[in-house]
PDB file of C-alpha atoms in Angstrom:
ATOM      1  CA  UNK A   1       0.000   0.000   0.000  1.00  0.00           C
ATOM      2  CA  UNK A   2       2.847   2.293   0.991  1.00  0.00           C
ATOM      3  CA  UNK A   3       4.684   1.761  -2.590  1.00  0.00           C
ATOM      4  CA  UNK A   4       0.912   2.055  -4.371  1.00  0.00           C
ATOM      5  CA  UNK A   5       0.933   5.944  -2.696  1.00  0.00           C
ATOM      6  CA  UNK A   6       4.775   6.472  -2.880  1.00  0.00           C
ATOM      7  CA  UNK A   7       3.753   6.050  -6.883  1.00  0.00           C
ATOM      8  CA  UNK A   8       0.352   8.157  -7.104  1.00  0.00           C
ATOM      9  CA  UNK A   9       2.717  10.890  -4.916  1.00  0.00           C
ATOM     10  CA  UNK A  10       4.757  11.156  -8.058  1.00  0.00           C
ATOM     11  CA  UNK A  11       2.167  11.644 -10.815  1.00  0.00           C
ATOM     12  CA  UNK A  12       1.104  14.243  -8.176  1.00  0.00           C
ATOM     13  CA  UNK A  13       4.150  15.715  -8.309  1.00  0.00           C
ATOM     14  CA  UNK A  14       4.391  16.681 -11.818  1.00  0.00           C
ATOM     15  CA  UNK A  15       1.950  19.438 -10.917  1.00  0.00           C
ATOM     16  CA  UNK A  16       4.055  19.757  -7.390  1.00  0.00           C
ATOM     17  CA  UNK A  17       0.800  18.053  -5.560  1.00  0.00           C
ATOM     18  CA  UNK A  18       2.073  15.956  -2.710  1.00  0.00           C
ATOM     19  CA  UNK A  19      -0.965  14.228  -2.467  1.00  0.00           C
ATOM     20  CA  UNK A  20      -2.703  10.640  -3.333  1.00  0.00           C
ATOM     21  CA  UNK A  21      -5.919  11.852  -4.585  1.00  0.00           C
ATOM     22  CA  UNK A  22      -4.239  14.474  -6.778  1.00  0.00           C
ATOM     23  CA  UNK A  23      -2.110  12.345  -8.094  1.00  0.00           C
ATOM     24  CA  UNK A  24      -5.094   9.594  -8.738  1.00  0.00           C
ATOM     25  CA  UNK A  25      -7.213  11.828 -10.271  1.00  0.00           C
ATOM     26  CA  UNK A  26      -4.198  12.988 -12.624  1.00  0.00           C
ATOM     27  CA  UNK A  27      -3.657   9.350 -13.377  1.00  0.00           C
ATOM     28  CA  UNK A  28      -7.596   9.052 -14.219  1.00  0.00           C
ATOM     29  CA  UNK A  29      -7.380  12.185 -16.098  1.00  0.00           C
ATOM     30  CA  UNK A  30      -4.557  10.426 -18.509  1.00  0.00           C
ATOM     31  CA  UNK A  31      -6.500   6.981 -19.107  1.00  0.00           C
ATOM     32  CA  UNK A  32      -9.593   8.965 -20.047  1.00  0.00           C
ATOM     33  CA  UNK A  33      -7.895   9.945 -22.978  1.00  0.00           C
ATOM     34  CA  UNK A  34      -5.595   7.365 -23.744  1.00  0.00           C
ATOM     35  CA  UNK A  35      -4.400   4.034 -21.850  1.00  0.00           C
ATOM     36  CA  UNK A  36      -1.792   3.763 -23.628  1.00  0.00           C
ATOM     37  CA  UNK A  37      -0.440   6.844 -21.937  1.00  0.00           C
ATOM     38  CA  UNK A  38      -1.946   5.635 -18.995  1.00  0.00           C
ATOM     39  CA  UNK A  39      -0.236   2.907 -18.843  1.00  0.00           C
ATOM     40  CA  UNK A  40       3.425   4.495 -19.797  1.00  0.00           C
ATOM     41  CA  UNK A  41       2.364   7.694 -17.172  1.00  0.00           C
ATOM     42  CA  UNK A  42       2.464   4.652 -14.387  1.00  0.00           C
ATOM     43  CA  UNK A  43       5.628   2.586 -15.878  1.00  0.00           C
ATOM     44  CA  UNK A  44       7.741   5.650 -16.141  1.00  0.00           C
ATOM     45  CA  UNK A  45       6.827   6.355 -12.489  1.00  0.00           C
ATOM     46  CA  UNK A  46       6.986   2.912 -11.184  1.00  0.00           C
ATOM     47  CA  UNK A  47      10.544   2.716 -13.011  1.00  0.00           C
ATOM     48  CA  UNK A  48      11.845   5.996 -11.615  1.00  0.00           C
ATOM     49  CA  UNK A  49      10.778   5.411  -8.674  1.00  0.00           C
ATOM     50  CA  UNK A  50      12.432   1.267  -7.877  1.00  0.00           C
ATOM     51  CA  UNK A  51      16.035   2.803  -9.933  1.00  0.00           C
ATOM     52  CA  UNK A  52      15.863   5.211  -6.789  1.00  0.00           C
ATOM     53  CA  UNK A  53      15.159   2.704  -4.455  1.00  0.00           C
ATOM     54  CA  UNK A  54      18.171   0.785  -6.341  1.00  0.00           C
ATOM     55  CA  UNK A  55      20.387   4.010  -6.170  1.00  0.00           C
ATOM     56  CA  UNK A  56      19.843   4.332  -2.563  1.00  0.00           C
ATOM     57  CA  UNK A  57      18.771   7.939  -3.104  1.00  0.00           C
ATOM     58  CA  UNK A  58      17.578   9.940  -0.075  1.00  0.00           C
ATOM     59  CA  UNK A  59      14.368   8.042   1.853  1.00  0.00           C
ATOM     60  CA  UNK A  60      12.032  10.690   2.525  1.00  0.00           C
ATOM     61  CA  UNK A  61      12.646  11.934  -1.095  1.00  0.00           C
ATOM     62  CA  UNK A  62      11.563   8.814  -2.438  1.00  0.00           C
ATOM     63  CA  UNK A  63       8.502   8.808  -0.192  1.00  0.00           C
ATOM     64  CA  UNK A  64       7.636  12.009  -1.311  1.00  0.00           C
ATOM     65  CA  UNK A  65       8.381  10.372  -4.846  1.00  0.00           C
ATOM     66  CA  UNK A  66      10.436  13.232  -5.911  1.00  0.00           C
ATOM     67  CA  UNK A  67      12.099  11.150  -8.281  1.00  0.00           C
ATOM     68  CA  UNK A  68       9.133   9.360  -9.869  1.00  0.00           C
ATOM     69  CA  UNK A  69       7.449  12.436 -11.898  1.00  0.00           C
ATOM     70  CA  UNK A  70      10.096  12.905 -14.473  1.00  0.00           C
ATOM     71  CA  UNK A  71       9.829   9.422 -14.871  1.00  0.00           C
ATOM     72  CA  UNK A  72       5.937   9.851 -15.495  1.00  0.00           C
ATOM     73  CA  UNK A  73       6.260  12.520 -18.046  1.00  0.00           C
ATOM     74  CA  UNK A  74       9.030  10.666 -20.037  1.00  0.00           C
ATOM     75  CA  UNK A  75       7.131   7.853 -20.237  1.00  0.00           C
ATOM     76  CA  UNK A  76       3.811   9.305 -21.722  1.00  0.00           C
ATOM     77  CA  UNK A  77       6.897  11.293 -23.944  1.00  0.00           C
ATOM     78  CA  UNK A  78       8.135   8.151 -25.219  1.00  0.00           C
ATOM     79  CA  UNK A  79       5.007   6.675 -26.672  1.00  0.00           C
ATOM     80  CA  UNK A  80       3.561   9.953 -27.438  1.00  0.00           C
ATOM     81  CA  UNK A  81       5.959  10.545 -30.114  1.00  0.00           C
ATOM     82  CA  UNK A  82       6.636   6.902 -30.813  1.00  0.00           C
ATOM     83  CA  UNK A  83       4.632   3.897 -32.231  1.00  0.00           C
ATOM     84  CA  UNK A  84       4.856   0.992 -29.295  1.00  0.00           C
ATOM     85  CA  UNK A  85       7.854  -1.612 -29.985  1.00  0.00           C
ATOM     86  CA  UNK A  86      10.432  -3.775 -28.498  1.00  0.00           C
ATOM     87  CA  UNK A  87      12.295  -0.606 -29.179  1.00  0.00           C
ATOM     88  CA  UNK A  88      10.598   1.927 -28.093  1.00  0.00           C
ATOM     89  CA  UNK A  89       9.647  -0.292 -24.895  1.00  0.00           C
ATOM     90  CA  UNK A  90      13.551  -0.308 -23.453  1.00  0.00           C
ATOM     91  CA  UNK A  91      14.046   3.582 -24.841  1.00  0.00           C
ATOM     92  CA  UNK A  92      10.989   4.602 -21.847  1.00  0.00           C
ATOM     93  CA  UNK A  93      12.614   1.939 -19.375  1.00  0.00           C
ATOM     94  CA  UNK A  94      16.123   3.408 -19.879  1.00  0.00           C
ATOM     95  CA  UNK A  95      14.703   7.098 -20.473  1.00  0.00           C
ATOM     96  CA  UNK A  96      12.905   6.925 -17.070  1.00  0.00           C
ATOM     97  CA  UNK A  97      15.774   5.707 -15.105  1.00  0.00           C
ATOM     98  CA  UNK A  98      18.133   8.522 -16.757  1.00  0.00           C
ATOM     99  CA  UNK A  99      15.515  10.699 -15.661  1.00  0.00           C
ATOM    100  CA  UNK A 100      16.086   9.794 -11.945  1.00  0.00           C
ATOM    101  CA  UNK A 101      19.621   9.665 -12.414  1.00  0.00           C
ATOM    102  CA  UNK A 102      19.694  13.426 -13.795  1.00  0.00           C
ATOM    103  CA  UNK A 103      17.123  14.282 -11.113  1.00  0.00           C
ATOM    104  CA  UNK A 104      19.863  13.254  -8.026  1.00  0.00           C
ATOM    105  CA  UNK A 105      22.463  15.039 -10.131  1.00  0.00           C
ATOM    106  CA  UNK A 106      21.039  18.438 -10.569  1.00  0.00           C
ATOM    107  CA  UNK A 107      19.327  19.069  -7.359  1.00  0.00           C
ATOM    108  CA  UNK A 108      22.428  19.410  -5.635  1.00  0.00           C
ATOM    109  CA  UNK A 109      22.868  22.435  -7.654  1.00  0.00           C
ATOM    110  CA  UNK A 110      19.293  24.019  -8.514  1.00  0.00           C
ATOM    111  CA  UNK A 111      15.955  23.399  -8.414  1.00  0.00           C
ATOM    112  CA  UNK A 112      15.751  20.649 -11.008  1.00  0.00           C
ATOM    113  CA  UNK A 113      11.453  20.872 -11.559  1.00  0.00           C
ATOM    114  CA  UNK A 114      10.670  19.010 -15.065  1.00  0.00           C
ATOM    115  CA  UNK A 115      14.852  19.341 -16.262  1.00  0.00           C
ATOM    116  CA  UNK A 116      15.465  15.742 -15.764  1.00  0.00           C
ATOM    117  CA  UNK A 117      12.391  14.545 -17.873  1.00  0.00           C
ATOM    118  CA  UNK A 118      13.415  17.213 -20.366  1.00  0.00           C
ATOM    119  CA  UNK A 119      17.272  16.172 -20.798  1.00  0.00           C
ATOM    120  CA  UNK A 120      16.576  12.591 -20.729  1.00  0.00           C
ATOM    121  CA  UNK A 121      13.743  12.536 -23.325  1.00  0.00           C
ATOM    122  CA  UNK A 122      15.661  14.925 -25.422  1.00  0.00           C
ATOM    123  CA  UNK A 123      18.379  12.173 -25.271  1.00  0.00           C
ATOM    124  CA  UNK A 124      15.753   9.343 -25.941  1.00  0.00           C
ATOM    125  CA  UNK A 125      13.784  11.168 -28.691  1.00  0.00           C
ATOM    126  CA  UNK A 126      17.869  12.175 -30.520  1.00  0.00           C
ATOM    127  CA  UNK A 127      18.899   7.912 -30.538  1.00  0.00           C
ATOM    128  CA  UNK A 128      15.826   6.873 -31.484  1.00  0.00           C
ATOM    129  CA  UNK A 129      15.570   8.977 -34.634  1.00  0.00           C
ATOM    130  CA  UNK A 130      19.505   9.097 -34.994  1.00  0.00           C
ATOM    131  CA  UNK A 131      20.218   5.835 -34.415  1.00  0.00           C
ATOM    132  CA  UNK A 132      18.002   3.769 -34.766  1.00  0.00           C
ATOM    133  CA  UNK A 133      16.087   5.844 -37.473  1.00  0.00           C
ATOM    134  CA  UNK A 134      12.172   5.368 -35.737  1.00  0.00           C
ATOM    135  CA  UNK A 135       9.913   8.157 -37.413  1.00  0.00           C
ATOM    136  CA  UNK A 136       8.489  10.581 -34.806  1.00  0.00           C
ATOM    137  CA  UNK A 137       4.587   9.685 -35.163  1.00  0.00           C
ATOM    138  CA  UNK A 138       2.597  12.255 -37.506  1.00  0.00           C
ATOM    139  CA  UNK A 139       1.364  14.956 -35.116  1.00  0.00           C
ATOM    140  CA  UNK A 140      -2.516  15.152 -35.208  1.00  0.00           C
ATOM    141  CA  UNK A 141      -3.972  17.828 -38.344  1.00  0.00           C
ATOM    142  CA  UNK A 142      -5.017  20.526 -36.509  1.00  0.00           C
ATOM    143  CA  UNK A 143      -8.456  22.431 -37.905  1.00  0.00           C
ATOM    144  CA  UNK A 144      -8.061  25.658 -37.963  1.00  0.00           C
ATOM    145  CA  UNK A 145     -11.203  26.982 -36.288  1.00  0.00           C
ATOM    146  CA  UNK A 146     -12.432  30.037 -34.132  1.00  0.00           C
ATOM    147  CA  UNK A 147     -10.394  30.887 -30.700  1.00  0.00           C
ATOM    148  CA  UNK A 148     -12.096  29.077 -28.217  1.00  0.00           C
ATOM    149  CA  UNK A 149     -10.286  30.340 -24.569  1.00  0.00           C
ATOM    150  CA  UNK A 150     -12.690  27.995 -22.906  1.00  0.00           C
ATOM    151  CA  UNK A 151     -11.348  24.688 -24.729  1.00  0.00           C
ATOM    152  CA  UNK A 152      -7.656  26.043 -24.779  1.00  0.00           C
ATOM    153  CA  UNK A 153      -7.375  26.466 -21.030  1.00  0.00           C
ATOM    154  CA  UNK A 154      -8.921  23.178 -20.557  1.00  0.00           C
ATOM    155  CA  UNK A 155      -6.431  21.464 -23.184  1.00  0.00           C
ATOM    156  CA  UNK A 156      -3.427  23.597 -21.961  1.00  0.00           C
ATOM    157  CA  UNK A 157      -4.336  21.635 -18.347  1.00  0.00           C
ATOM    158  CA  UNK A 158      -4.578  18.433 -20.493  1.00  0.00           C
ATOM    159  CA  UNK A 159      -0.722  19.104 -22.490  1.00  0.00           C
ATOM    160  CA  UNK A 160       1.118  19.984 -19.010  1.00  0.00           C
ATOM    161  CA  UNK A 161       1.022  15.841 -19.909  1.00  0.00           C
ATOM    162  CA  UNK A 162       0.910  15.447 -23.279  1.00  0.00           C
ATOM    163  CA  UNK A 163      -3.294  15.045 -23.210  1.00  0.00           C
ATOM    164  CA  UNK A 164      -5.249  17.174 -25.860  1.00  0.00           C
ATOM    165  CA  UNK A 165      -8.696  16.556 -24.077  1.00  0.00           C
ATOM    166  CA  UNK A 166     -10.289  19.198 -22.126  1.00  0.00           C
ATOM    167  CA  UNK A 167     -11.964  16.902 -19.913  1.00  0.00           C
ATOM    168  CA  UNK A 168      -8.701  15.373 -18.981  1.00  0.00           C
ATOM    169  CA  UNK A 169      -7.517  19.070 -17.996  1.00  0.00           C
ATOM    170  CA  UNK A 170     -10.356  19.302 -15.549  1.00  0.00           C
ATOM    171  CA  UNK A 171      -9.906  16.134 -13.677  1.00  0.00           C
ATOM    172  CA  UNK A 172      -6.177  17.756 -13.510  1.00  0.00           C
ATOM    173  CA  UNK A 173      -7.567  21.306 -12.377  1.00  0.00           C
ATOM    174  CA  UNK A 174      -9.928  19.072  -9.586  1.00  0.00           C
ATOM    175  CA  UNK A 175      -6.673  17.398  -8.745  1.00  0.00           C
ATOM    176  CA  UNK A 176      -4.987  20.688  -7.800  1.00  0.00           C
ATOM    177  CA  UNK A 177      -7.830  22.448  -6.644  1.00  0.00           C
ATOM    178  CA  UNK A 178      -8.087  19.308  -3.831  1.00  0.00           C
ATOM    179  CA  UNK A 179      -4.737  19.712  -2.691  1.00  0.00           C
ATOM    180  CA  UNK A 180      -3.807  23.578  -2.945  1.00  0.00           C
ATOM    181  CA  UNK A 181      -6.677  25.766  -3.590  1.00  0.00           C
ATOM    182  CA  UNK A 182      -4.455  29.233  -4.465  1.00  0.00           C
ATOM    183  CA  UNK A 183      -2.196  27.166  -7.014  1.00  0.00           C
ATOM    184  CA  UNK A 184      -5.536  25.720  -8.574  1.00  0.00           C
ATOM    185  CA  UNK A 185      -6.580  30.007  -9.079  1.00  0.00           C
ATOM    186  CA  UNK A 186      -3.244  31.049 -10.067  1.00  0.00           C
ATOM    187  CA  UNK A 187      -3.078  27.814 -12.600  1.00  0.00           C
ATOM    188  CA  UNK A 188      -6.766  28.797 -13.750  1.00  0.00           C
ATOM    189  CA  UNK A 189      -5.124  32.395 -14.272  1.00  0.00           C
ATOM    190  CA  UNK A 190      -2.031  31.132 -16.472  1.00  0.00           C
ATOM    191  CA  UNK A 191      -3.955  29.071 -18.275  1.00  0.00           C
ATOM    192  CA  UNK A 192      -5.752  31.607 -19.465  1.00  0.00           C
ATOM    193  CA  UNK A 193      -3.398  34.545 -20.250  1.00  0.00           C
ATOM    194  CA  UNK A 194      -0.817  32.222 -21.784  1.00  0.00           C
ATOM    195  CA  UNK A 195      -3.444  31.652 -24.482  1.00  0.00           C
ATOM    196  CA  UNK A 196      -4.007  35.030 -24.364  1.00  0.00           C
ATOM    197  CA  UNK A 197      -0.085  36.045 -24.880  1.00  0.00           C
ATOM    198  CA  UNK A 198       0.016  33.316 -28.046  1.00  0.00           C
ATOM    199  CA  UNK A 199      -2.673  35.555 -29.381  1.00  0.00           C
ATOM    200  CA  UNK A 200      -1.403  38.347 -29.238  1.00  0.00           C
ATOM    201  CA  UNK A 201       1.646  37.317 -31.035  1.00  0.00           C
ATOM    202  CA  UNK A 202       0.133  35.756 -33.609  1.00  0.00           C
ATOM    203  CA  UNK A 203      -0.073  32.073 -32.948  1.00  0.00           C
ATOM    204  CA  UNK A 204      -2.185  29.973 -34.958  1.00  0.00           C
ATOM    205  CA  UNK A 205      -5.552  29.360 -33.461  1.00  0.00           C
ATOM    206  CA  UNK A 206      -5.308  25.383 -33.843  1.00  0.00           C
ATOM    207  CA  UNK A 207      -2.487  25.895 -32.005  1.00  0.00           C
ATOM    208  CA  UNK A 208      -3.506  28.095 -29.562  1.00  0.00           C
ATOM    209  CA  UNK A 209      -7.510  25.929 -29.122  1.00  0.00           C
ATOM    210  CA  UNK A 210      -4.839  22.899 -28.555  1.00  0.00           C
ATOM    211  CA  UNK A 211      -3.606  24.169 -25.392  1.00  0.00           C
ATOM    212  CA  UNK A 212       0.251  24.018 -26.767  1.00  0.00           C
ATOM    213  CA  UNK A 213       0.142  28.270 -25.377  1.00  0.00           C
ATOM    214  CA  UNK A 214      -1.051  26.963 -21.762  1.00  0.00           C
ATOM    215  CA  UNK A 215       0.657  24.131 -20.325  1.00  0.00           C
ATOM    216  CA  UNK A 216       4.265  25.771 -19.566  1.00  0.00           C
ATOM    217  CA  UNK A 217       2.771  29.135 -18.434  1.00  0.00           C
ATOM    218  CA  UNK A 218       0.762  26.093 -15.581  1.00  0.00           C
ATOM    219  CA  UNK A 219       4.174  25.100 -14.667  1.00  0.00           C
ATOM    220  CA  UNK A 220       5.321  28.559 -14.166  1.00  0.00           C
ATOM    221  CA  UNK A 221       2.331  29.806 -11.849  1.00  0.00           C
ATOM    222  CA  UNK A 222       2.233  26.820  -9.709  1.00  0.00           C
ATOM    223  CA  UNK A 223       5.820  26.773  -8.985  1.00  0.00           C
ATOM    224  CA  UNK A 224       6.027  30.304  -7.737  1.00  0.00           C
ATOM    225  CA  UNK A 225       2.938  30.611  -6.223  1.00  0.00           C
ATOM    226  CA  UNK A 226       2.651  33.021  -3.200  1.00  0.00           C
ATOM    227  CA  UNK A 227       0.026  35.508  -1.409  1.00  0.00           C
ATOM    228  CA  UNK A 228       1.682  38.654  -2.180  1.00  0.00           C
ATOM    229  CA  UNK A 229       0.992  41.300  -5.217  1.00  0.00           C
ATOM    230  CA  UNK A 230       4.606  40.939  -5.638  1.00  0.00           C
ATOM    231  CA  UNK A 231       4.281  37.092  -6.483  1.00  0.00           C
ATOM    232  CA  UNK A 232       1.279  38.049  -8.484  1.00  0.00           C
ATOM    233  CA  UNK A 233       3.791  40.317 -10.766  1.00  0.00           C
ATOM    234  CA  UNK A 234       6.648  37.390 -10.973  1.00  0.00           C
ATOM    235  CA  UNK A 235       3.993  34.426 -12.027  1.00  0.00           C
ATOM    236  CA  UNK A 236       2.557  36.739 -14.517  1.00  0.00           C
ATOM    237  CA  UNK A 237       6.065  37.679 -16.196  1.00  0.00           C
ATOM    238  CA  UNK A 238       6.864  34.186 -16.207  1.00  0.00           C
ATOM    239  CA  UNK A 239       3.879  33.172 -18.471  1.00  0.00           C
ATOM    240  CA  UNK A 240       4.387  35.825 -20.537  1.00  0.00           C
ATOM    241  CA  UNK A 241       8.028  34.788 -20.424  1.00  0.00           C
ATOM    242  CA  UNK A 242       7.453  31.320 -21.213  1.00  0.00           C
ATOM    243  CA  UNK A 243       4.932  31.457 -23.586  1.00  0.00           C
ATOM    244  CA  UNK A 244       7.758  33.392 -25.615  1.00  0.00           C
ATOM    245  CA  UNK A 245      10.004  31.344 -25.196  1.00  0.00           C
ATOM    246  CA  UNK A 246       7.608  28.497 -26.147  1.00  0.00           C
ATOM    247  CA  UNK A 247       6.625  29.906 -29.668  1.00  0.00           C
ATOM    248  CA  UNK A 248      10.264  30.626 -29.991  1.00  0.00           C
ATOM    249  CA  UNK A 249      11.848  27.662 -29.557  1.00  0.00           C
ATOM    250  CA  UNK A 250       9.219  25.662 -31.325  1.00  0.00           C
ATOM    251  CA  UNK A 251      10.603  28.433 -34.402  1.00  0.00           C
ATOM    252  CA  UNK A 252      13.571  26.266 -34.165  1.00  0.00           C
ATOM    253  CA  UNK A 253      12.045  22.697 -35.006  1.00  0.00           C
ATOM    254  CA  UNK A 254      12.754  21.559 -31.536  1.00  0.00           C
ATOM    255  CA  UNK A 255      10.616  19.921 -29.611  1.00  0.00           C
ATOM    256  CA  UNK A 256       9.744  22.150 -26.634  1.00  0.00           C
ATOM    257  CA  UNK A 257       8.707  19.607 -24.211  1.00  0.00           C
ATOM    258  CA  UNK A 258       8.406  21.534 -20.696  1.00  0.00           C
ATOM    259  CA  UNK A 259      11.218  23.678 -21.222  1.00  0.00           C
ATOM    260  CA  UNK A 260      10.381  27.060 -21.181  1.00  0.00           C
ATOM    261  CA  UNK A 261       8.377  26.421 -18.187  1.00  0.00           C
ATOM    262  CA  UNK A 262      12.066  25.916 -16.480  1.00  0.00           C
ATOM    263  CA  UNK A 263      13.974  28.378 -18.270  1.00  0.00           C
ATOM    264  CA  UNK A 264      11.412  30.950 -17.249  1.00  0.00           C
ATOM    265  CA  UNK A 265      11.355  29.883 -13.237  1.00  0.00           C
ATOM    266  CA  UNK A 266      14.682  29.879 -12.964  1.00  0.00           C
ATOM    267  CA  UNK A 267      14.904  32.860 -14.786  1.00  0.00           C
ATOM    268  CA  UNK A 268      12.535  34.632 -12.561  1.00  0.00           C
ATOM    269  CA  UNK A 269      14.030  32.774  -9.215  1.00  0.00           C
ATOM    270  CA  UNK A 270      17.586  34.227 -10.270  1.00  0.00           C
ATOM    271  CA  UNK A 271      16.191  37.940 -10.744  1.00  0.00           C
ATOM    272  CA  UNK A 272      14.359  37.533  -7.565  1.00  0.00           C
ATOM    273  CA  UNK A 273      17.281  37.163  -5.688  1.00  0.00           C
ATOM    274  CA  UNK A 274      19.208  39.783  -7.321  1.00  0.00           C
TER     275      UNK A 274
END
């Protein structure tokens, strides 16, 4: 039973919710839409979490599962951009545990958040196109249709995992909104005006309807949450910040994954201490 919460701790904690339920209703929200993700959301965990257990990493980190999240989101990475093989199997096995490994490494010297899942699936995604030449999957067409903020907050909820389905977003909003109540409003708030900043700039409306605008500004407001104006004026520069840095780095042909979400906090952590 302990290991079974250790586990739904983690997929709580890629939304920073320390919490069972959250982290159950997150894991809900992902099998509505797919359980094929479902099912790689909890291997990725499950892995991340026994290779720290392995590693002998810190006890009370583990039971926190501050190891296992990275290990969720590269393993709903893995077979989001990748048809299911042999292949493809090991790359989320190894992916996940170089995800934990990365994890131990950097928060030594920063605040890692979603770095590890982002280095180690950028490393999975490079050998399995490089080397062993798998195709990335044909990204759903996109209709281009009228702005909709309504469906893009919900889907920007939904892509903080890789789910385009606004329903999944709001079992992820309930998840928050059981655990932390002010990061539920400020994430309501981000996922609104990083739509808004995509629009402003430009951004397709299929892309913006998606939620693709949404997800890193999430990141951003729940990580600095606070009960002062002044934290009001930091989480809003770092969704406008990160949507930027979102639409420009996707300019690139790379695949953004979460991070402008932590380029932007530790952006903002930096000038707050200056």
């Amino acid at each position: 039973m302990t290991f079974i919460q250790t586990i739904l701790r983690g997929i709580g904690q890629v939304m920073f919710q320390n919490n069972i339920y959250s982290g159950l209703l997150f894991l809900i929200g992902i099998f509505y839409n797919s359980w094929l993700l479902g099912l790689a959301a909890l291997f990725g965990t499950i892995i991340s979490t026994v290779s720290a257990h392995v590693f002998k990493y810190p006890k009370e980190a583990i039971k926190n599962d501050l190891y296992g999240f990275n290990g969720t989101l590269t393993g709903i990475a893995v077979f989001c951009f990748f048809e299911v093989s042999v292949v493809t199997v090991f790359a989320l096995f190894l992916g996940a545990i170089l995800s934990t490994v990365i994890m131990a490494y950097l928060q030594k010297i920063i605040l890692p958040f979603t770095a590890p899942f982002v280095m180690a699936t950028w490393l999975t995604i490079y050998f399995l196109i490089v080397i062993f030449n798998f195709p990335l999957l044909a990204p759903l067409e996109q209709i281009e249709s009228s702005l909709n903020f309504l469906i893009s907050s919900g889907n920007s909820f939904g892509q903080v995992m890789f789910q385009e389905n606004s329903i999944t977003g709001l079992f992820f909003f309930i998840g928050i909104l059981l655990n932390n109540k002010l990061m539920a409003v400020y994430a309501a708030y981000a996922a609104v005006l990083g739509p808004i900043v995509g629009w402003l700039v430009s951004e397709s409306t299929s892309t913006i309807n998606a939620g693709l605008m949404g997800y890193n500004a999430i990141l951003c407001a729940i990580a600095l949450v606070g009960t002062g104006w002044k934290d009001f004026l930091w989480i809003t520069s770092a969704i406008i910040l990160s949507t930027l840095l979102n639409i420009g780095m996707a300019m690139t042909g790379l695949i953004t994954l979460t991070a402008p979400f932590v380029l932007a906090t530790w952006g903002i952590l930096m000038v707050k201490k200056v």
